[in-house]
Coordinates of C-alpha atoms in Angstrom, one line a residue:
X522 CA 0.0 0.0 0.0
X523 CA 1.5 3.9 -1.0
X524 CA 2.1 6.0 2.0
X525 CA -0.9 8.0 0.5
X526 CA -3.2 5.5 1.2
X527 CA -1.5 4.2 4.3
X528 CA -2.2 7.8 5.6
X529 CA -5.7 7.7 4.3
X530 CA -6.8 4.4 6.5
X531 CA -5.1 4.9 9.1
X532 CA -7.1 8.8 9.7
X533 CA -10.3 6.7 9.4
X534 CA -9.4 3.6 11.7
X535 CA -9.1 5.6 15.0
X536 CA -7.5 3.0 17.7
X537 CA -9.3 3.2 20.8
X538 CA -6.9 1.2 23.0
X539 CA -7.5 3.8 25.3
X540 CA -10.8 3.3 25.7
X541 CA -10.7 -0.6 25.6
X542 CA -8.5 -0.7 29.0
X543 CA -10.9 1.4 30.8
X544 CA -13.7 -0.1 29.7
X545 CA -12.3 -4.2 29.9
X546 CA -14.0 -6.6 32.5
X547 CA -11.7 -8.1 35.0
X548 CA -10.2 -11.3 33.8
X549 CA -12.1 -13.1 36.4
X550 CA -15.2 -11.5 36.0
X551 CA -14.5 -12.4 31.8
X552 CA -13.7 -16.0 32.6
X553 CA -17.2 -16.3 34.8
X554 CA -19.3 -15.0 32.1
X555 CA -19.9 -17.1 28.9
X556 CA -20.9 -14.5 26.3
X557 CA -24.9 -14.2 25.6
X558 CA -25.6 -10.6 24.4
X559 CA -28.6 -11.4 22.4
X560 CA -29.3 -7.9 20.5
X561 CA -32.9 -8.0 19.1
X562 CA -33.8 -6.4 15.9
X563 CA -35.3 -3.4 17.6
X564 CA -31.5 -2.9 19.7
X565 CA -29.9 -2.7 16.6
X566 CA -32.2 -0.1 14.4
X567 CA -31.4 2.2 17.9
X568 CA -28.1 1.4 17.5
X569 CA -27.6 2.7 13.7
X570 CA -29.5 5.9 14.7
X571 CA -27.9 6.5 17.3
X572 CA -24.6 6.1 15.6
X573 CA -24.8 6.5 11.8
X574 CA -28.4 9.1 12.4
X575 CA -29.7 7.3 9.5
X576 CA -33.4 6.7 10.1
X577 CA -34.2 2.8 10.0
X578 CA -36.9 1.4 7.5
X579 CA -35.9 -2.5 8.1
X580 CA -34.2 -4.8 10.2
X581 CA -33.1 -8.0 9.9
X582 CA -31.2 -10.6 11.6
X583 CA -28.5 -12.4 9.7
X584 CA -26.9 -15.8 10.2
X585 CA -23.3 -15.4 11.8
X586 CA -20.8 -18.1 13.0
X587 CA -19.4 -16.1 16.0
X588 CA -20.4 -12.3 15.9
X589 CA -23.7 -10.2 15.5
X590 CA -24.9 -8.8 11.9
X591 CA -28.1 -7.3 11.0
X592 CA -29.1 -6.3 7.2
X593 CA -30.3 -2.6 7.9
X594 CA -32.3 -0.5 5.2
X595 CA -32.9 3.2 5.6
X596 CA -34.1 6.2 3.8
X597 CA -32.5 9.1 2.3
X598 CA -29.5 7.3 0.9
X599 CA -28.4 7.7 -2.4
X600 CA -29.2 4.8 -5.1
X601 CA -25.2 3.2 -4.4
X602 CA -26.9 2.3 -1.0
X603 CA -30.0 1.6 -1.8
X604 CA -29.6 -2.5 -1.0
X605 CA -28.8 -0.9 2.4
X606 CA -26.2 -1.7 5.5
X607 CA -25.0 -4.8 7.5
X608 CA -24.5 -3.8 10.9
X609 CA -21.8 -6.3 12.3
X610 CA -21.7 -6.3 16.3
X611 CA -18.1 -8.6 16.9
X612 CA -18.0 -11.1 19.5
X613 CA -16.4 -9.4 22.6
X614 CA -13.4 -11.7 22.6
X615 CA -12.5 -10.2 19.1
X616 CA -13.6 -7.2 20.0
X617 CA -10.3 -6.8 22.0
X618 CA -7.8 -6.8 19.3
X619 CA -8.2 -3.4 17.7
X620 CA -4.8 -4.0 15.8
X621 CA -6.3 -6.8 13.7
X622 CA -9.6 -5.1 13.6
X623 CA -7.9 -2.4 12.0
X624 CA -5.9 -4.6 9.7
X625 CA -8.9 -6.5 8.5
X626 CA -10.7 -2.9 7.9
X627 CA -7.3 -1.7 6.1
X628 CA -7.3 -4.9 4.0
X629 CA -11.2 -3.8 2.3
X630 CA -10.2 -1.2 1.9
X631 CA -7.1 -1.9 0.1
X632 CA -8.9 -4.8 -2.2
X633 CA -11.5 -2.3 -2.9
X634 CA -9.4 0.4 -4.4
X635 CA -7.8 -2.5 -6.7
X636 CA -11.3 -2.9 -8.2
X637 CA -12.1 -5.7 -6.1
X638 CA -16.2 -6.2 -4.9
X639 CA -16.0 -5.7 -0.8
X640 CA -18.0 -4.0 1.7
X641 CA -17.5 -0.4 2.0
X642 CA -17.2 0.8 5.5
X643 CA -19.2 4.1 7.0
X644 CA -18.6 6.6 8.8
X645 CA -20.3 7.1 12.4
X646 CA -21.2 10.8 13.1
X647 CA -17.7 11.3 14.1
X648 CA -16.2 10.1 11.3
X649 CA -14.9 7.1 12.2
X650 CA -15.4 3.3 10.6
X651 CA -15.5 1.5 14.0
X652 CA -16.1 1.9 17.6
X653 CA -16.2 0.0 20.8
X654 CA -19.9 0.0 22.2
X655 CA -20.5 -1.5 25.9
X656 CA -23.2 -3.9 26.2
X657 CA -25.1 -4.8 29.4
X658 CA -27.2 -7.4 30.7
X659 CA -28.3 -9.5 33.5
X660 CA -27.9 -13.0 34.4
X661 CA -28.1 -15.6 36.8
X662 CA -29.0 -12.7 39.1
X663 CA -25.7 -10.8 38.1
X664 CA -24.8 -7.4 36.3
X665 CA -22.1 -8.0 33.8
X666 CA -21.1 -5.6 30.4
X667 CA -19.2 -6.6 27.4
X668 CA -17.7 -4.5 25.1
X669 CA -18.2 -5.2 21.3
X670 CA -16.2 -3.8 18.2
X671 CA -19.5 -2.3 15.6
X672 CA -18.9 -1.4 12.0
X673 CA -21.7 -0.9 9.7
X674 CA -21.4 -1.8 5.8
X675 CA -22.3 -1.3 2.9
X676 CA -24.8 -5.0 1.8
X677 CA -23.4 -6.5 -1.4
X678 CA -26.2 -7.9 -3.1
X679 CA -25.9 -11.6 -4.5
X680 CA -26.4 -15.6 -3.8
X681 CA -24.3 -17.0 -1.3
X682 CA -22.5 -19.5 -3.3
X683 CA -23.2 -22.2 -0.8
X684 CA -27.0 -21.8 -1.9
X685 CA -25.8 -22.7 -5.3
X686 CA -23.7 -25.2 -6.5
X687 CA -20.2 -24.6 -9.4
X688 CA -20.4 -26.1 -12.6
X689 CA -17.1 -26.7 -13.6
X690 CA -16.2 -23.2 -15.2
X691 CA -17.7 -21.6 -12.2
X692 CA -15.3 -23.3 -9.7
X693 CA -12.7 -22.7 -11.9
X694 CA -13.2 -19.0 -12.0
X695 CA -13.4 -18.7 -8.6
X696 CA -9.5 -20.6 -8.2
X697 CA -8.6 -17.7 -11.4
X698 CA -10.4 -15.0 -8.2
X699 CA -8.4 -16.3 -5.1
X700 CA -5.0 -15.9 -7.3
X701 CA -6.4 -12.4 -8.3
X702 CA -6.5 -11.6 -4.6
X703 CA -3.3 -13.1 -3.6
X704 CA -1.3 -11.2 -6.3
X705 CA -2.7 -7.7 -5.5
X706 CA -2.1 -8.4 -1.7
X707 CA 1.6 -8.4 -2.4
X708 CA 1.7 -4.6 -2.3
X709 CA 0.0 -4.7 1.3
X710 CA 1.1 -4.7 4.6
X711 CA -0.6 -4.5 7.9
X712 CA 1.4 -6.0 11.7
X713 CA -2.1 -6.7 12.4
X714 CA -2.5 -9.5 10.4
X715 CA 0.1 -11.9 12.1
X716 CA -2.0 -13.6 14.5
X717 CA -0.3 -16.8 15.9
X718 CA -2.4 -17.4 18.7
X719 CA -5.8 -16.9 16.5
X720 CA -7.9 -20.2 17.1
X721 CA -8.3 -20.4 13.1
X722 CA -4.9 -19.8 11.9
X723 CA -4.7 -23.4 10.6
X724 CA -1.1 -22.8 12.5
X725 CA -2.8 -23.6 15.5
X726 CA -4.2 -26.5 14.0
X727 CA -2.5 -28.6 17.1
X728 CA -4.4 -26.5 19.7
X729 CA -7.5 -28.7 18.8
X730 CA -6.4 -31.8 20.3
X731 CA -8.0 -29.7 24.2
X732 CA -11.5 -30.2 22.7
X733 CA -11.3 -33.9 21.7
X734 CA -13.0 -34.9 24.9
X735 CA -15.6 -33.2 23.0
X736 CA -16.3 -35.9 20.3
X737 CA -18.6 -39.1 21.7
X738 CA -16.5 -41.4 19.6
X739 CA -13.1 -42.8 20.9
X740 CA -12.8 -43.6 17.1
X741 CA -13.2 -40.3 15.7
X742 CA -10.8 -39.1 18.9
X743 CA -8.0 -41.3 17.4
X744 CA -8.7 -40.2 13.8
X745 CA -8.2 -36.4 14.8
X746 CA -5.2 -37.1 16.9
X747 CA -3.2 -39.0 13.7
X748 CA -4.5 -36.1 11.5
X749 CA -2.6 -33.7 14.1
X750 CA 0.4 -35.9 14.3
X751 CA 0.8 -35.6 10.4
X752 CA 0.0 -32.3 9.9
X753 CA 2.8 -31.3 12.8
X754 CA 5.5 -33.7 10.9
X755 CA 4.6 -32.9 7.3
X756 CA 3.4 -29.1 7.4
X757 CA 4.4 -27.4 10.4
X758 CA 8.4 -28.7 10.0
X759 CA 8.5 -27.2 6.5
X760 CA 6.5 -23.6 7.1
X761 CA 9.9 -21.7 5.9
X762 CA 9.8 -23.6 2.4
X763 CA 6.0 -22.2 1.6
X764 CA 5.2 -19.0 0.1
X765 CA 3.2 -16.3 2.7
X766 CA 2.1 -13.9 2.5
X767 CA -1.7 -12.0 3.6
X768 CA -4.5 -14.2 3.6
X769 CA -8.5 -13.5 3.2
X770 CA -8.6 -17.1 5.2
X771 CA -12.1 -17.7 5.0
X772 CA -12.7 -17.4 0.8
X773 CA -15.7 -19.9 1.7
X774 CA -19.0 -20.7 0.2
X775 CA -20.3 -18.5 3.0
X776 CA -18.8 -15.9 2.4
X777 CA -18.6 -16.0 -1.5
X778 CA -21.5 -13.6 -3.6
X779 CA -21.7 -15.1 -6.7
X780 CA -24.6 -14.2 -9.8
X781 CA -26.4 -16.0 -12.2
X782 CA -25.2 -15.5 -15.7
X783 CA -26.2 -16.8 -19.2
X784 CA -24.1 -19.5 -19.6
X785 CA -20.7 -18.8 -20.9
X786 CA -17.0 -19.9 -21.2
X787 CA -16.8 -19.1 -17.7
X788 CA -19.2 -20.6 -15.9
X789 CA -23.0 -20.2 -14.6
X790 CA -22.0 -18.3 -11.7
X791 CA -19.5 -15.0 -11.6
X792 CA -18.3 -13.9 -8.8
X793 CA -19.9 -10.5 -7.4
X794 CA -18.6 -9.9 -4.1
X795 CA -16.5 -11.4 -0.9
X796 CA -17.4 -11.0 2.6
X797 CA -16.1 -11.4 6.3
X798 CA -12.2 -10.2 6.3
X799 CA -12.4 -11.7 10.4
X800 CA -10.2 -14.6 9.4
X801 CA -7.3 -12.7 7.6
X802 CA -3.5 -13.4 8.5
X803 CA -0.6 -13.6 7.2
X804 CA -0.3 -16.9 6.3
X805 CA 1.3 -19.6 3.6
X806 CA -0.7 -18.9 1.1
X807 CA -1.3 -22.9 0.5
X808 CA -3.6 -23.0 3.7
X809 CA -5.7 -20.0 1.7
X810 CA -6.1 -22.6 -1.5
X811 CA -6.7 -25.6 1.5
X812 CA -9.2 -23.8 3.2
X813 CA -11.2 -23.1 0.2
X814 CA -11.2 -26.8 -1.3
X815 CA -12.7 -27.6 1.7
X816 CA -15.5 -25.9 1.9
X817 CA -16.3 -26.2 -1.7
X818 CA -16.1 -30.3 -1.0
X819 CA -18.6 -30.3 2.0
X820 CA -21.0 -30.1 -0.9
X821 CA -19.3 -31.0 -4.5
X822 CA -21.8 -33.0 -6.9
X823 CA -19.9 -35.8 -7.1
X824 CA -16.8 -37.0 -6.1
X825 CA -14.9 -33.9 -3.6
X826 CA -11.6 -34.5 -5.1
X827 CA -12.2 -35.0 -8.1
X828 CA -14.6 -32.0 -8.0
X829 CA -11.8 -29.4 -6.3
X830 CA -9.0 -30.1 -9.3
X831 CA -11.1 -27.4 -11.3
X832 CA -10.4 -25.0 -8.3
X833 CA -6.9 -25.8 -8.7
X834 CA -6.6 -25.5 -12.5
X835 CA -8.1 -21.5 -12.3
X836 CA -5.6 -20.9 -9.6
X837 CA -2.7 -22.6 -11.5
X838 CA -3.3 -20.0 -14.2
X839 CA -2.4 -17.3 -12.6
X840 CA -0.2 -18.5 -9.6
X841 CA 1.7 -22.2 -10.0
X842 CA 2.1 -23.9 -6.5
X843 CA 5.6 -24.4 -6.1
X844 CA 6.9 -28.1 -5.4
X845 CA 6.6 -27.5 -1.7
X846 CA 3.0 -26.4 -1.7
X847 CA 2.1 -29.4 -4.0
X848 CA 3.8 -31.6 -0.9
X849 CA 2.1 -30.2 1.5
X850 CA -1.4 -29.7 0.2
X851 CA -3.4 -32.7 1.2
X852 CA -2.2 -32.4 5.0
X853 CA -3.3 -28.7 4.6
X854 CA -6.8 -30.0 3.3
X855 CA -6.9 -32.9 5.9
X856 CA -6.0 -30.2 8.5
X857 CA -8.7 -27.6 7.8
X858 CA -11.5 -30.6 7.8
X859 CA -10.2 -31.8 10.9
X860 CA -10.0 -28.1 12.5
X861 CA -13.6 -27.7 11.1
X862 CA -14.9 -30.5 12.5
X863 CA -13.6 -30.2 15.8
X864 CA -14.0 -26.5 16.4
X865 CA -17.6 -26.9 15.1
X866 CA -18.7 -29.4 17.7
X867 CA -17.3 -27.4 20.7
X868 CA -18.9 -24.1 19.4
X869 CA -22.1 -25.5 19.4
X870 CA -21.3 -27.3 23.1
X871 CA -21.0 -23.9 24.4
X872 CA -23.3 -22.2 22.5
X873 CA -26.2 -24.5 20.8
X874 CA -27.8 -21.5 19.0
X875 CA -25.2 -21.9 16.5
X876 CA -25.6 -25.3 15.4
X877 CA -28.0 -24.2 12.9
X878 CA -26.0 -21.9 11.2
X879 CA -23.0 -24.1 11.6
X880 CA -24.9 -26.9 9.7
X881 CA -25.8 -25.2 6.9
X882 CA -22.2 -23.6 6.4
X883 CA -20.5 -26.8 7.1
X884 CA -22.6 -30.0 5.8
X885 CA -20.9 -33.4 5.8
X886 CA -18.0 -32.4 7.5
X887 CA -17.4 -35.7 9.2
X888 CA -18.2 -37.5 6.2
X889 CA -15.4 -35.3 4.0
X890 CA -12.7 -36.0 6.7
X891 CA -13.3 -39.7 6.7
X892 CA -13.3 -39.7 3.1
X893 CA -9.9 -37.7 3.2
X894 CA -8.4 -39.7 5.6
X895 CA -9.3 -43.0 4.3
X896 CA -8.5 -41.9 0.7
X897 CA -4.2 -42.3 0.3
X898 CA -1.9 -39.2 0.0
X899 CA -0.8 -40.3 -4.0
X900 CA -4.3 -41.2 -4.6
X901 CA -5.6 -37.8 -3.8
X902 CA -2.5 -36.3 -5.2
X903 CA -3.0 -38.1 -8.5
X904 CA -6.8 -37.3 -9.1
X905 CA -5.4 -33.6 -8.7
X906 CA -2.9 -33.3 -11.4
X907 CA -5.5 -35.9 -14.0
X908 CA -8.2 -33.7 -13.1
X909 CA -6.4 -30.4 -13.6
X910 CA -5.0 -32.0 -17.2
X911 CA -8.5 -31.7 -18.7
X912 CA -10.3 -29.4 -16.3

């Protein structure tokens, strides 16, 4: 990013450490209280005004793995914002890393001045793209306040890609998009995006093995544990041989807007937008690819590896995995439907409202792993390369 624009974001993104540390619960009083700020519909129109002084037409609530989003419409906006807002309320754990907040802010903005589709962020009446609001409730006979991260954004309009399913051409394109992304984020930079203690970061992949009392099946418990083992001996001992670089980490079929064109060279579905930054770090840029194939296997007509070699093929076009990516890639995929699977199942043991959401995000997870595990490395390997041959 030029100093120009680094000057631009960073007059918008005010930090408010400040204001964080004197408004933080205790860690005790933060380890006693499980999260459960339920924001109605009515909360968050008063919230918008009260921030943004737009006046609210519509509110409504919007599915959400770990934070708080509401599509918002108002009136007297001009015809760009005529689809209207998404109000995202962050989780109050997340809420406490204002660096990487900013980063993931700095990173839209970055994509969308290289032409990308991304939210737009907007201003509060004080001109700034984010601020910490405190939250307060009662329970179990107890007074407690979090303190939540809100942004409001511009709503993309689209299918989520994960109400649709890729033709060939379509998956394709969207492997030709991620290596779009990966070569403009060369020219940025943000500290806030090296996260090595972020439960996600497919770095941390090892951290799951403290939920697998989770799982009902001492069978599934030793399948996750040999999926760890590998992953530590065949990925982790070779990080300084892959490529890294900044990472949208989540380019899922949740988070991917696509829309319906007449069929063409390149494909049903076009890409119209990308949502969530949450996820982003600096990364190898082989867990990005990983991350993808999975979710885009969860529900692939067909068979799942055969299916994400067209993925690969539109990547390859622009971007050619180096040998070491090619070596490390079906731990990487192995990894990320393990860290799904197991991270899934202990957010909804602590927090059962999600398992709907998580459901339809992540279908057949167990089934993909098993079919991953059971399915040998060289077998995987060489349905990639055939599949990408005539893809």
């Amino acid at each position: 990013m030029d100093s120009e624009s680094t000057l631009e974001v960073r007059k918008l993104i005010q930090p408010y450490s400040e204001v964080q540390n004197s408004q933080r619960l205790s860690n005790d009083a933060q380890q006693n209280s499980r999260e459960t700020l339920r924001l109605s519909n009515t909360q968050a129109a008063e919230l918008v005004e009260r921030l943004y002084r737009f006046k609210v037409e519509s509110v409504k609530r919007l599915g959400s793995y770990g934070d708080y989003n509401f599509h918002v419409k108002v009136s007297g906006v001009g015809q760009a914002d005529h689809h209207g807002f998404v109000l995202k309320v962050m989780n109050a754990d997340d809420s406490q890393d204002d660096e990487q907040i900013a980063a993931q802010t700095a990173m839209m903005m970055f994509l969308e001045s290289r032409g990308f589709q991304v939210q737009r962020l907007q201003q509060d009446r004080w001109g700034n793209v984010m601020s910490l609001q405190t939250f307060r409730r009662e329970e179990t006979g107890r007074q407690f306040s979090t303190h939540h991260n809100v942004r409001l954004m511009t709503y993309l309009p689209g299918i989520l890609a994960r109400d649709v399913t890729f033709d060939s051409p379509s998956f394709l394109a969207a492997g030709v998009y991620m290596a779009r992304i990966h070569q403009a984020l060369k020219d940025f930079n943000h500290p806030g995006l090296h996260r090595p203690s972020f439960k996600w970061n497919l770095r941390n992949l090892p951290a799951v093995r403290k939920y697998l009392h989770i799982l009902d099946s001492k069978q599934d418990q030793q399948m996750v544990k040999t999926v760890l083992d590998g992953f530590i001996d065949k990925v982790l001992s070779r990080l300084d041989a892959l490529p890294q670089g900044h990472t949208h980490a989540d380019f899922t079929s949740s988070n991917i807007l696509v829309r319906e064109e007449v069929r063409n060279s390149e494909g049903e579905y076009q890409i119209c937008g990308l949502l969530d930054f949450g996820d982003a770090v600096w990364n190898p840029l082989v867990f990005d690819v990983a991350i993808t194939l999975v979710s885009f296997m969860l529900t692939a007509p067909g068979c799942p590896i055969a299916y994400s070699a067209h993925f690969l093929r539109g990547y390859e076009t622009i971007r050619a995995l180096t040998e070491a990516e090619r070596a490390v890639l079906y731990h990487c995929v192995v990894g990320r439907a393990c860290q799904l699977y197991v991270l899934n199942a202990h957010t909804v043991s602590v927090d059962p409202e999600r398992e709907d959401f998580i459901t339809r995000s992540c279908p057949n997870v167990h089934r993909t792993l098993k079919l991953l595990v059971e399915t040998p490395k060289h077998e995987v390997d060489r349905q990639w390369l055939e599949r990408e041959k005539f893809s």
